[in-house]
Amino acid sequence: MLPVMKISLPCPDCARALLNLPRNAGRGAIWVYRHTLSPLVGYNCRHLPSCSVYGDEAIGRYGLWAGGWMTLARLLRCQPWGTSGIDNVPQQLPAGARWYLPWRYARWRGVNDGTP
């Protein structure tokens, strides 16, 4: 009788970790900013939650590509002539958002306007 060889499949946790690598790298960059540069600059965000919390949540929820575009739009709105107020990460991606139309992921003007 031939010996039975066990073939081990790649662990699902390893595959999940590789798929989440870009997302975790983006969140890691935000973590480094929060603990190094942010204390030196001070708390100056015009929105609630702060831009770094918004970016961490957006990237954590939607990934580096979509969440990164949302974060970029938020950072561009957070300037002296920009918006201010409560601005949460949307619960759903906008209807017209596609990976090849990345600017549609973000809200470029205003704050929570009532749309999800």
Short mmCIF file of N, CA, C and O in Angstrom, two decimals, residues 30 51 54-56 58-59 66-76 106:
data_model
loop_
_atom_site.label_atom_id
_atom_site.label_comp_id
_atom_site.label_asym_id
_atom_site.label_seq_id
_atom_site.Cartn_x
_atom_site.Cartn_y
_atom_site.Cartn_z
N ILE A 30 -1.49 56.06 9.11
CA ILE A 30 -2.28 56.99 9.92
C ILE A 30 -1.90 56.86 11.39
O ILE A 30 -1.77 57.85 12.10
N CYS A 51 -9.64 64.35 11.17
CA CYS A 51 -9.32 63.81 9.85
C CYS A 51 -8.61 62.46 9.94
O CYS A 51 -8.85 61.59 9.11
N TYR A 54 -11.25 59.89 10.72
CA TYR A 54 -12.04 59.70 9.51
C TYR A 54 -11.29 58.81 8.53
O TYR A 54 -11.85 57.86 7.98
N GLY A 55 -10.02 59.12 8.30
CA GLY A 55 -9.22 58.33 7.36
C GLY A 55 -9.06 56.89 7.81
O GLY A 55 -9.17 55.96 7.00
N ASP A 56 -8.82 56.68 9.10
CA ASP A 56 -8.67 55.33 9.62
C ASP A 56 -9.97 54.54 9.44
O ASP A 56 -9.96 53.38 9.02
N ALA A 58 -12.46 55.21 7.23
CA ALA A 58 -12.77 55.04 5.81
C ALA A 58 -11.92 53.94 5.19
O ALA A 58 -12.43 53.09 4.45
N ILE A 59 -10.62 53.92 5.49
CA ILE A 59 -9.75 52.89 4.94
C ILE A 59 -10.08 51.54 5.55
O ILE A 59 -10.08 50.52 4.85
N ALA A 66 -10.68 53.10 -2.15
CA ALA A 66 -11.87 53.93 -1.94
C ALA A 66 -11.71 54.80 -0.68
O ALA A 66 -12.00 55.99 -0.70
N GLY A 67 -11.25 54.20 0.42
CA GLY A 67 -11.07 54.97 1.65
C GLY A 67 -10.01 56.03 1.53
O GLY A 67 -10.10 57.10 2.13
N GLY A 68 -8.98 55.75 0.72
CA GLY A 68 -7.95 56.76 0.49
C GLY A 68 -8.48 57.97 -0.26
O GLY A 68 -8.13 59.12 0.06
N TRP A 69 -9.34 57.75 -1.23
CA TRP A 69 -9.94 58.87 -1.95
C TRP A 69 -10.87 59.67 -1.05
O TRP A 69 -10.93 60.89 -1.12
N MET A 70 -11.62 58.96 -0.20
CA MET A 70 -12.48 59.66 0.75
C MET A 70 -11.65 60.50 1.71
O MET A 70 -12.01 61.64 2.03
N THR A 71 -10.53 59.96 2.15
CA THR A 71 -9.65 60.69 3.07
C THR A 71 -9.03 61.88 2.39
O THR A 71 -8.92 62.96 2.99
N LEU A 72 -8.60 61.72 1.14
CA LEU A 72 -8.02 62.86 0.41
C LEU A 72 -9.03 63.99 0.29
O LEU A 72 -8.69 65.16 0.53
N ALA A 73 -10.27 63.67 -0.06
CA ALA A 73 -11.29 64.71 -0.18
C ALA A 73 -11.53 65.38 1.16
O ALA A 73 -11.70 66.61 1.23
N ARG A 74 -11.53 64.61 2.21
CA ARG A 74 -11.73 65.18 3.55
C ARG A 74 -10.58 66.13 3.92
O ARG A 74 -10.79 67.21 4.45
N LEU A 75 -9.33 65.72 3.63
CA LEU A 75 -8.18 66.57 3.93
C LEU A 75 -8.23 67.87 3.13
O LEU A 75 -7.85 68.93 3.63
N LEU A 76 -8.69 67.79 1.90
CA LEU A 76 -8.79 69.01 1.09
C LEU A 76 -9.92 69.92 1.55
O LEU A 76 -9.86 71.13 1.34
N ALA A 106 -15.63 60.02 -3.19
CA ALA A 106 -15.50 61.04 -2.16
C ALA A 106 -16.58 62.10 -2.25
O ALA A 106 -17.20 62.31 -3.28
#
